[in-house]
GROMACS .gro file of C-alpha atoms in nm:
model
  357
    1UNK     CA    1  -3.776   0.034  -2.384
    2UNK     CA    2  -3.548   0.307  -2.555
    3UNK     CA    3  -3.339   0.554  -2.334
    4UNK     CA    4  -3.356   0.805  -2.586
    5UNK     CA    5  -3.147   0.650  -2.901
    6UNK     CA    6  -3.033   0.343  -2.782
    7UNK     CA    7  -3.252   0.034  -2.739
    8UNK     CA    8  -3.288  -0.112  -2.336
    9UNK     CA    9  -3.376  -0.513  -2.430
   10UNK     CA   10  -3.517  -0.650  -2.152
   11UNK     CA   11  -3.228  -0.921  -2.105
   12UNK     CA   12  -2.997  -0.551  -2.026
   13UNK     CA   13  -3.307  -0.458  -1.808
   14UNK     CA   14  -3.263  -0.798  -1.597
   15UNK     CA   15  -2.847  -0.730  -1.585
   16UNK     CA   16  -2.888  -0.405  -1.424
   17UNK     CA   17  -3.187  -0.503  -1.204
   18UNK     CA   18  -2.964  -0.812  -1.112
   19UNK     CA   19  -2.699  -0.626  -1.023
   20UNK     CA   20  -2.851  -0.367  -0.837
   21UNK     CA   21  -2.944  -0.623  -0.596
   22UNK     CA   22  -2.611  -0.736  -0.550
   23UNK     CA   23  -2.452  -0.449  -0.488
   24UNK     CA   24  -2.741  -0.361  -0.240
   25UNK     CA   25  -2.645  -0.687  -0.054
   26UNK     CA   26  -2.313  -0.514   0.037
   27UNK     CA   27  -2.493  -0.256   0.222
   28UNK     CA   28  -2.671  -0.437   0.467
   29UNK     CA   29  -2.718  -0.172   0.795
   30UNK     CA   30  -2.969  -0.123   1.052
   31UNK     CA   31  -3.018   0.260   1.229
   32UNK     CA   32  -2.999   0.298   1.602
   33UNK     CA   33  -3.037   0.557   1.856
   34UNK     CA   34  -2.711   0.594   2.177
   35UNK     CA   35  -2.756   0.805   2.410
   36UNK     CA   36  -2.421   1.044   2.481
   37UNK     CA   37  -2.347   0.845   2.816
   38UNK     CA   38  -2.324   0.501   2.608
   39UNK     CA   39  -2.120   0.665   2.360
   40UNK     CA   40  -1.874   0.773   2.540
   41UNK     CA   41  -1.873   0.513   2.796
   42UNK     CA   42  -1.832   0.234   2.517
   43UNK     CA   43  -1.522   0.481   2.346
   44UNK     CA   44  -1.371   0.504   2.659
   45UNK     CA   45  -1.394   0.102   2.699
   46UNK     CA   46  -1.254  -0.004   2.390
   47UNK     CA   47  -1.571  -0.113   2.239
   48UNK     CA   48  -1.556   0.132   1.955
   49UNK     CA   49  -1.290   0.050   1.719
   50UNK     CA   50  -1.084   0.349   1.503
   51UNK     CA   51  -0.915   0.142   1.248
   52UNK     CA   52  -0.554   0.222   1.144
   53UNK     CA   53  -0.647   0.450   0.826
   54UNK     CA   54  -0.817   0.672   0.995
   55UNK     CA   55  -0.695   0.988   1.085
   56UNK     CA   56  -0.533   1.144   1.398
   57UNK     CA   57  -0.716   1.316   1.652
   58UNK     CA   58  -0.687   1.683   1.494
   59UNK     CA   59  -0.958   1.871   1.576
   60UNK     CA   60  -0.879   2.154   1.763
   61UNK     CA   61  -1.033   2.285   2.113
   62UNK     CA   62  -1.240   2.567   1.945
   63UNK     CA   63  -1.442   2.251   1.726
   64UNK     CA   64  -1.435   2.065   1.993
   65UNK     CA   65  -1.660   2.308   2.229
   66UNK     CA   66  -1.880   2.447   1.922
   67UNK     CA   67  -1.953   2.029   1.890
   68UNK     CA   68  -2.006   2.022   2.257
   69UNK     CA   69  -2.269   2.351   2.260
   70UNK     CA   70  -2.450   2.153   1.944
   71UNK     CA   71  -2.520   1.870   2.112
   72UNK     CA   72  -2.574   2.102   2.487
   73UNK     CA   73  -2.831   2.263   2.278
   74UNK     CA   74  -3.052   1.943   2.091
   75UNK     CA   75  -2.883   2.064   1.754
   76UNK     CA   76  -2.861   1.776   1.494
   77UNK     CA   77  -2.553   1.577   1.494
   78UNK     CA   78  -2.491   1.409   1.139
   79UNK     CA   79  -2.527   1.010   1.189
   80UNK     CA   80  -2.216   0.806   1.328
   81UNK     CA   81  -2.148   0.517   1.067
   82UNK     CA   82  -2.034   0.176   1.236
   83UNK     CA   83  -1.971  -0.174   1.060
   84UNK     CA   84  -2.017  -0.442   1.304
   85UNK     CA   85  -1.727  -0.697   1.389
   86UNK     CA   86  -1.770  -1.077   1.425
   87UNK     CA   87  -1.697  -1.009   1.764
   88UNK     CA   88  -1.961  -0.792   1.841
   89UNK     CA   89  -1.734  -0.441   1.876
   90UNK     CA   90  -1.799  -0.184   1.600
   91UNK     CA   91  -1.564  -0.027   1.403
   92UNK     CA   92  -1.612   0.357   1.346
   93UNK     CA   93  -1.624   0.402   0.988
   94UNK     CA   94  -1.704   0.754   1.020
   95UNK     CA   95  -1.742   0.991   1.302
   96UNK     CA   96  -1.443   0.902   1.543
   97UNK     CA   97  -1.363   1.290   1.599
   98UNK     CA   98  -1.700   1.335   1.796
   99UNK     CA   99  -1.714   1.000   1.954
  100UNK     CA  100  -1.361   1.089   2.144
  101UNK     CA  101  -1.477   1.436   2.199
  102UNK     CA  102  -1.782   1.301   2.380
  103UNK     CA  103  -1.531   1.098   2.533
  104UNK     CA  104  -1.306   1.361   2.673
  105UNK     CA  105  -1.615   1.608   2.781
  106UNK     CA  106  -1.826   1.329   2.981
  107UNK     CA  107  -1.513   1.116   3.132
  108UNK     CA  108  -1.246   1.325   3.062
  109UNK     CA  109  -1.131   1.678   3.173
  110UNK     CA  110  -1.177   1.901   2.884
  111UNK     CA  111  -1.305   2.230   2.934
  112UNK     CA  112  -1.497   2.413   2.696
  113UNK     CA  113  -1.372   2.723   2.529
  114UNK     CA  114  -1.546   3.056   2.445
  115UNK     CA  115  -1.947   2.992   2.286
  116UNK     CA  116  -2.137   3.194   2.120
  117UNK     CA  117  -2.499   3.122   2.208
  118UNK     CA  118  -2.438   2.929   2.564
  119UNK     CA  119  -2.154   3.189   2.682
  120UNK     CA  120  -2.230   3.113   3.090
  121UNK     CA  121  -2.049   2.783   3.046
  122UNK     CA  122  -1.760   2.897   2.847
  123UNK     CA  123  -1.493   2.770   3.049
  124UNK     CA  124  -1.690   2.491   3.249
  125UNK     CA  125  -1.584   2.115   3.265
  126UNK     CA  126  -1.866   1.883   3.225
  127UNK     CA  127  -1.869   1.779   3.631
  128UNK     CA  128  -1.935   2.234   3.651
  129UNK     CA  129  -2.261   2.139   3.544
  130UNK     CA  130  -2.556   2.064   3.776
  131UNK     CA  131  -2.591   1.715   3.849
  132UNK     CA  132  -2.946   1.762   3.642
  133UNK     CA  133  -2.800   1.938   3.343
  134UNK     CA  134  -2.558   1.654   3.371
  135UNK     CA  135  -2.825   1.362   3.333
  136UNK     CA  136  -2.980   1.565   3.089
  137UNK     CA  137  -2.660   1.587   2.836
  138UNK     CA  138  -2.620   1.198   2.934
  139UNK     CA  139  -2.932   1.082   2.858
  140UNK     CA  140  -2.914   1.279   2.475
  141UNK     CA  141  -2.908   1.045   2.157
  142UNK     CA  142  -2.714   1.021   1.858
  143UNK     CA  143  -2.849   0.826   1.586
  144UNK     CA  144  -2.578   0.530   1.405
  145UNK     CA  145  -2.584   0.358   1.137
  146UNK     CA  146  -2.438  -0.021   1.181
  147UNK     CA  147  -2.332  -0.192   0.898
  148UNK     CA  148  -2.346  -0.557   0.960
  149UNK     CA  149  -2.045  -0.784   1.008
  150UNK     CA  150  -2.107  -0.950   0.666
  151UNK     CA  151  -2.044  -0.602   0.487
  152UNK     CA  152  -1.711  -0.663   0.279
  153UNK     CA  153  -1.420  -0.446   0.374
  154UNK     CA  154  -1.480  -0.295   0.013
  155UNK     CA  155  -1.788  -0.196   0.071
  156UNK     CA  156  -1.665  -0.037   0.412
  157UNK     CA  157  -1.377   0.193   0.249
  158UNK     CA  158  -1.640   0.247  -0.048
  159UNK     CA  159  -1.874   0.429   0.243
  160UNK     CA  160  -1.597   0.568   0.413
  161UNK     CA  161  -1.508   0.742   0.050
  162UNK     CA  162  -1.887   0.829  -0.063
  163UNK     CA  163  -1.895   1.000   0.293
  164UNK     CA  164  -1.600   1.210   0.301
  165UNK     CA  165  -1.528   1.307  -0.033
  166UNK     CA  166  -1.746   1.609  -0.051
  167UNK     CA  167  -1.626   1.662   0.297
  168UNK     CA  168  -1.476   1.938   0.426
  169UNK     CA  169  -1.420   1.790   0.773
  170UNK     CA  170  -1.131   1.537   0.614
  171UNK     CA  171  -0.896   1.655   0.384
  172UNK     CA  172  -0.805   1.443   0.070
  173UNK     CA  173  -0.495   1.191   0.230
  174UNK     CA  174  -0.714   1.146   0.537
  175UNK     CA  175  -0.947   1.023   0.264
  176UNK     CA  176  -0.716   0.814   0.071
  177UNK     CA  177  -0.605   0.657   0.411
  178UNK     CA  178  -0.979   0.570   0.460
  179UNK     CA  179  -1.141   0.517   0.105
  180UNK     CA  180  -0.836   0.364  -0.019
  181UNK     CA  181  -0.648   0.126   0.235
  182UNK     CA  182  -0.386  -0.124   0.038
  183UNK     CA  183  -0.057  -0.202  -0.015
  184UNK     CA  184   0.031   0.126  -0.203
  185UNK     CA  185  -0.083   0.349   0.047
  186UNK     CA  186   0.087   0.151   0.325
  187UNK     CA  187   0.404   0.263   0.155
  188UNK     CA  188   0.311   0.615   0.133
  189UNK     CA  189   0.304   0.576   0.502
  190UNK     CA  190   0.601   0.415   0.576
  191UNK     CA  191   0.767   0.665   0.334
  192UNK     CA  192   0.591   0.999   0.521
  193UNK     CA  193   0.807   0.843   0.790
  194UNK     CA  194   1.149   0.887   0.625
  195UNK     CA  195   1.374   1.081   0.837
  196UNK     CA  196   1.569   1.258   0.561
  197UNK     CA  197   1.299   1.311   0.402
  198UNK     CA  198   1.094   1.511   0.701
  199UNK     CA  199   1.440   1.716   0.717
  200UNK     CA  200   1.452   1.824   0.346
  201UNK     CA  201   1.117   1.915   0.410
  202UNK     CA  202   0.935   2.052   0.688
  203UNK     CA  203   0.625   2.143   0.754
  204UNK     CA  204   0.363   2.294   1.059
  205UNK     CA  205   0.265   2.030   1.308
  206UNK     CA  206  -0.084   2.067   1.179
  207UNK     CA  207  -0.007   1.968   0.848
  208UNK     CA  208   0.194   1.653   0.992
  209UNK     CA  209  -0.175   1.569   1.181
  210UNK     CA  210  -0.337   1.586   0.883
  211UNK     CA  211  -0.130   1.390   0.699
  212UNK     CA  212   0.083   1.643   0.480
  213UNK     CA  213   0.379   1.402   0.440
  214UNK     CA  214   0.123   1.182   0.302
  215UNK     CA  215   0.014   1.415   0.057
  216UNK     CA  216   0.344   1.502  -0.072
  217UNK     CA  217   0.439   1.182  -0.110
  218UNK     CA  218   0.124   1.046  -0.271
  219UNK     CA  219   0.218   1.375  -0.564
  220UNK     CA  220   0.584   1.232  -0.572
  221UNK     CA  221   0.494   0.907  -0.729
  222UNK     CA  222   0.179   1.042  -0.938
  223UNK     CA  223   0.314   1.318  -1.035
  224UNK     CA  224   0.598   1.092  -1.172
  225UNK     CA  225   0.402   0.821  -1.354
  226UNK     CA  226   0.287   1.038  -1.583
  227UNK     CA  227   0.031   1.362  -1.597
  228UNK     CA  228  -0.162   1.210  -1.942
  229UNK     CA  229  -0.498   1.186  -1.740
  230UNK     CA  230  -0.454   1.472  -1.536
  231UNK     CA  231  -0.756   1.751  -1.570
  232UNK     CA  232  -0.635   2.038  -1.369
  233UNK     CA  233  -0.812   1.900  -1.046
  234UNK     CA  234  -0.514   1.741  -0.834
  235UNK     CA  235  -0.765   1.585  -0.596
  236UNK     CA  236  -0.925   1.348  -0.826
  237UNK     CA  237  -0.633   1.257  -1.050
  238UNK     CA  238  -0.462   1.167  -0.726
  239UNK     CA  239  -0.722   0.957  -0.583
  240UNK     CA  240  -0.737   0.768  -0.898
  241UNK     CA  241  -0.373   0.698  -0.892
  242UNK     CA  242  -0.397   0.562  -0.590
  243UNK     CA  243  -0.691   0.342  -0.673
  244UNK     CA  244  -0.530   0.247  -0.964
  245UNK     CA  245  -0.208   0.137  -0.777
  246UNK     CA  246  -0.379  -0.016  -0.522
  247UNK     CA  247  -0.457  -0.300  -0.726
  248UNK     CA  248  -0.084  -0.286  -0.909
  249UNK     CA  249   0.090  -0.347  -0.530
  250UNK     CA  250  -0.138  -0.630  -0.495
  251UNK     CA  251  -0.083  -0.810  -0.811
  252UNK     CA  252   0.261  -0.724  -0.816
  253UNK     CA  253   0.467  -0.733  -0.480
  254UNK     CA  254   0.792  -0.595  -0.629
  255UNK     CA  255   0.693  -0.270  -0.708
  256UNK     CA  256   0.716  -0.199  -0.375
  257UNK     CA  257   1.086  -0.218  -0.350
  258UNK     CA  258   1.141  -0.008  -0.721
  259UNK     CA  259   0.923   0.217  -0.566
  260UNK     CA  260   1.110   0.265  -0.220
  261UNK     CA  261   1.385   0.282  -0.414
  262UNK     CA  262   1.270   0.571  -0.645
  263UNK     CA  263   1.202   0.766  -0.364
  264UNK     CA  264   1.473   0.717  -0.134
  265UNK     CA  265   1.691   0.788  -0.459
  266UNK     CA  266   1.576   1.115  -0.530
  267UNK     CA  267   1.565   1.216  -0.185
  268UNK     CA  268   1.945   1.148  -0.148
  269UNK     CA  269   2.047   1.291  -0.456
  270UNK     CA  270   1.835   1.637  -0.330
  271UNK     CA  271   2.010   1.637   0.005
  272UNK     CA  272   2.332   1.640  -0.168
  273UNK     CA  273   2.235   1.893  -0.472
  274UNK     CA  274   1.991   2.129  -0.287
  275UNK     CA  275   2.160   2.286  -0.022
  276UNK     CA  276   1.818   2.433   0.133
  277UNK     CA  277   1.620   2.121   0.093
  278UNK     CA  278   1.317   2.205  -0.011
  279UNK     CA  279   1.325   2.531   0.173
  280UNK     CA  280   1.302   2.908   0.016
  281UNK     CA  281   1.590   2.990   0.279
  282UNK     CA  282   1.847   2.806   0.524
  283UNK     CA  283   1.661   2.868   0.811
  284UNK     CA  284   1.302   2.806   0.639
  285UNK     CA  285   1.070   2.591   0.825
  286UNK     CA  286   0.788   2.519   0.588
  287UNK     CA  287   0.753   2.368   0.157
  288UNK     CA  288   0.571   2.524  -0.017
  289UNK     CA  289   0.417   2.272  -0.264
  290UNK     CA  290   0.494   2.407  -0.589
  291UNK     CA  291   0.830   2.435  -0.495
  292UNK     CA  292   0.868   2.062  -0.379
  293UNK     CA  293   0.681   1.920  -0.717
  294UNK     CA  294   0.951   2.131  -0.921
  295UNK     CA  295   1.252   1.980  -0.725
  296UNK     CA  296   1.116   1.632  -0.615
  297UNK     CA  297   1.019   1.571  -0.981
  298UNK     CA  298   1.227   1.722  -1.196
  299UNK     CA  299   1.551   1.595  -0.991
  300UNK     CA  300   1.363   1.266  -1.039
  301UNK     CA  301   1.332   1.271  -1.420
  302UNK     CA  302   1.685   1.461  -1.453
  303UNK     CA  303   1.787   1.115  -1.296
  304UNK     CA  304   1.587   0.887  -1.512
  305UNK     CA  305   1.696   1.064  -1.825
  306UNK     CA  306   2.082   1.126  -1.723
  307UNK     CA  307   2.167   0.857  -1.472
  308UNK     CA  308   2.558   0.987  -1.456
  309UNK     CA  309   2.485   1.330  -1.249
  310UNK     CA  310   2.455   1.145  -0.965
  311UNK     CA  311   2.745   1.138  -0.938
  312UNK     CA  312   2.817   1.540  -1.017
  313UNK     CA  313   2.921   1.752  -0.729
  314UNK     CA  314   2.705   2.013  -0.608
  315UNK     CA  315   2.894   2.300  -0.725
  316UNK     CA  316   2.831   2.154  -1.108
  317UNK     CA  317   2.477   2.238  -1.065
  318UNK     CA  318   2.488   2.569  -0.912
  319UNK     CA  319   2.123   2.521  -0.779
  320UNK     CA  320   2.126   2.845  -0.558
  321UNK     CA  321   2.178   3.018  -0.844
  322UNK     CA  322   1.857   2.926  -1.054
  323UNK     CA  323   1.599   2.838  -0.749
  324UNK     CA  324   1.695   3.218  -0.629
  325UNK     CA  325   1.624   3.347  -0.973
  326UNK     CA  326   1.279   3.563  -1.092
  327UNK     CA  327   1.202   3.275  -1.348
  328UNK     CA  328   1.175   3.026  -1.107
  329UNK     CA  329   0.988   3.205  -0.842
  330UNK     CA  330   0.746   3.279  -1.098
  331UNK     CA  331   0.731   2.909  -1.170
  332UNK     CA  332   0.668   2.817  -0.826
  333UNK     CA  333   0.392   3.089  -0.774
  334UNK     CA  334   0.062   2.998  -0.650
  335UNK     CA  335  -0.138   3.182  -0.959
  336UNK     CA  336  -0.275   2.898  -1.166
  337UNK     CA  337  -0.083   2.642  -0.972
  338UNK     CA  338  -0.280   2.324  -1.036
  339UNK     CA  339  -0.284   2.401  -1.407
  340UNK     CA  340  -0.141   2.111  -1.607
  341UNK     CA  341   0.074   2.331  -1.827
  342UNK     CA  342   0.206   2.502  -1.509
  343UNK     CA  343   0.288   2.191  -1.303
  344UNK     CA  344   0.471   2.041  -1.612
  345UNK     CA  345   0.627   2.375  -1.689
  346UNK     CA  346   0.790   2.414  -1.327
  347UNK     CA  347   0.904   2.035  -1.343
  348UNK     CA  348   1.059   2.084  -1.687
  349UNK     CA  349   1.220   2.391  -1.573
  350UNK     CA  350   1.443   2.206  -1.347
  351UNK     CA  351   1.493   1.886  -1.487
  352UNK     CA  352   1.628   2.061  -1.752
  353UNK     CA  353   1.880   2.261  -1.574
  354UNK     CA  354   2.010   1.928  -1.361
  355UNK     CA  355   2.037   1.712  -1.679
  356UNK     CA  356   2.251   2.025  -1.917
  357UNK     CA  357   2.492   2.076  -1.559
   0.00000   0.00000   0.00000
């Protein structure tokens, strides 16, 4: 068999073939109807699992009631994806934002906000409803897909990424928290947490519920290993980092602490340079994210390349100076932002002025 040039032999034919089936074997599921009542009967008892990487509760009350009016009205809800434990509970591997909104409509106290097609119960709890309308919502299924319990976690976190990735429900570190649970991304975590860090740069509450600290930094440490396989699409180089490191955490359990201390570094040395933080202004209350690559990585290579300036007072760098300037506003402007050339330009640009203070 040829695949146009190159020659299949049938030995390559039986490879593929053999490993086709087991991969398959990974994804052993079953499909299942619940009604609404079961679903959020078995949330509200504990039976349905949300593991750790997955993300906050975030959706706001305007989702929540357009979910509520889809399933009111017999729309189609996309499938909730489950892997079975050895104990019988089932872990949500997708789907955890409707399961708890079912949960707060049917057993909780949530009221629904304006609708658009069923605008008489805009503003009703679900015990306004007639005891009939009631059953009727109840008795309403969702259809699941189980995986079962001897589904690998890899095989799990590969679902959870296949899912989401063209998602726009989850944004890309609510992803990486899902796809790509390890050792790496538990330090991105505990790092998000850093106190100094959250005060050199803040950011809205709903960008700490979706996992902004994460984001930035995830960007810190790729962003610093290097840019030689970066295409222009921060998304997918960054998710490949990850991957990639992943593994190195695993093989390699020191990296954590040179990594910690990279960070925690470079965040000291910008309290003590920066006056504003990451902030345009004093008073400023969010980062913009050109502005924190510039400074988080070019004070970090300004350190790797001229250790001493640690230890330079702030008034040898004149920062306020420079970051107030035209040249670096333009820098730091959103046109073209994601471009390679820009991203390494705006890094350069201070690294530069740090190491020639």
């Amino acid at each position: 068999m040829t695949n146009g040039d190159l020659l299949i032999t049938p030995d390559e034919q039986a490879a593929a073939e053999q490993q086709i089936v087991e991969q398959s074997k990974r994804i052993d599921f079953y499909i299942t109807e619940y009604t609404v009542e079961i679903l959020a009967s078995k949330m509200r008892a504990g039976e349905y699992i949300v593991p750790r990487y997955q993300r906050a509760f975030t959706w706001e009350a305007e989702r929540k009631s357009k979910f509520i009016e889809s399933v009111i009205m017999g729309l189609p809800i996309p499938f909730v994806f489950f892997w079975e434990m050895p104990d019988g509970k089932l872990e949500v591997v997708d789907g955890s934002q409707r399961l708890r909104t079912l949960e707060e409509f049917i057993l909780g106290d949530f009221r629904l906000g304006d609708l658009d097609q069923l605008s008489y119960i805009s503003g009703f709890k679900f015990a306004d409803l007639p005891e009939s309308r009631q059953r009727k919502i109840k008795n309403k299924s969702i259809r699941g897909i189980v995986l079962n319990e001897y589904a690998d976690e890899s095989a799990r976190l590969d679902m959870f990424e296949r899912i989401n990735t063209g998602s726009k429900i989850a944004n890309k570190a609510e992803i990486r928290r899902g796809a790509l649970a390890g050792p790496f991304l538990d330090l991105v975590i505990e790092l998000a947490d850093d106190p100094l860090f959250r005060e050199l740069a803040p950011i809205s509450d709903k960008l700490k519920d979706e996992r902004g600290y994460d984001e930035l930094v995830t960007r810190f440490f790729a962003y610093g290993d290097g840019l030689q396989e970066y295409k222009d699409r921060p998304a997918d180089f960054i998710f490949q980092y990850a991957k990639k490191m992943n593994r190195a955490f695993a093989t390699d359990a020191s990296l954590a602490i040179s990594y910690t201390r990279r960070f925690r570094e470079t965040m000291q040395f910008i309290d003590r340079v920066f006056p504003h933080g990451f902030r345009k202004t004093p008073s400023g209350k969010a980062t913009p994210r050109a502005r924190y690559e510039s400074i988080a990585l070019g004070s970090y290579q300004a350190l790797h390349d001229r250790p001493e300036i640690r230890d330079f007072s702030r008034e040898r760098f004149n920062v306020l100076e420079w970051t107030q300037g035209d040249e670096f506003m333009e820098k730091t402007g959103s046109d073209g932002a994601n471009a390679r050339a820009r991203l390494e330009g705006r890094i350069e640009f201070v690294r530069a002025r740090l190491v020639s203070a």
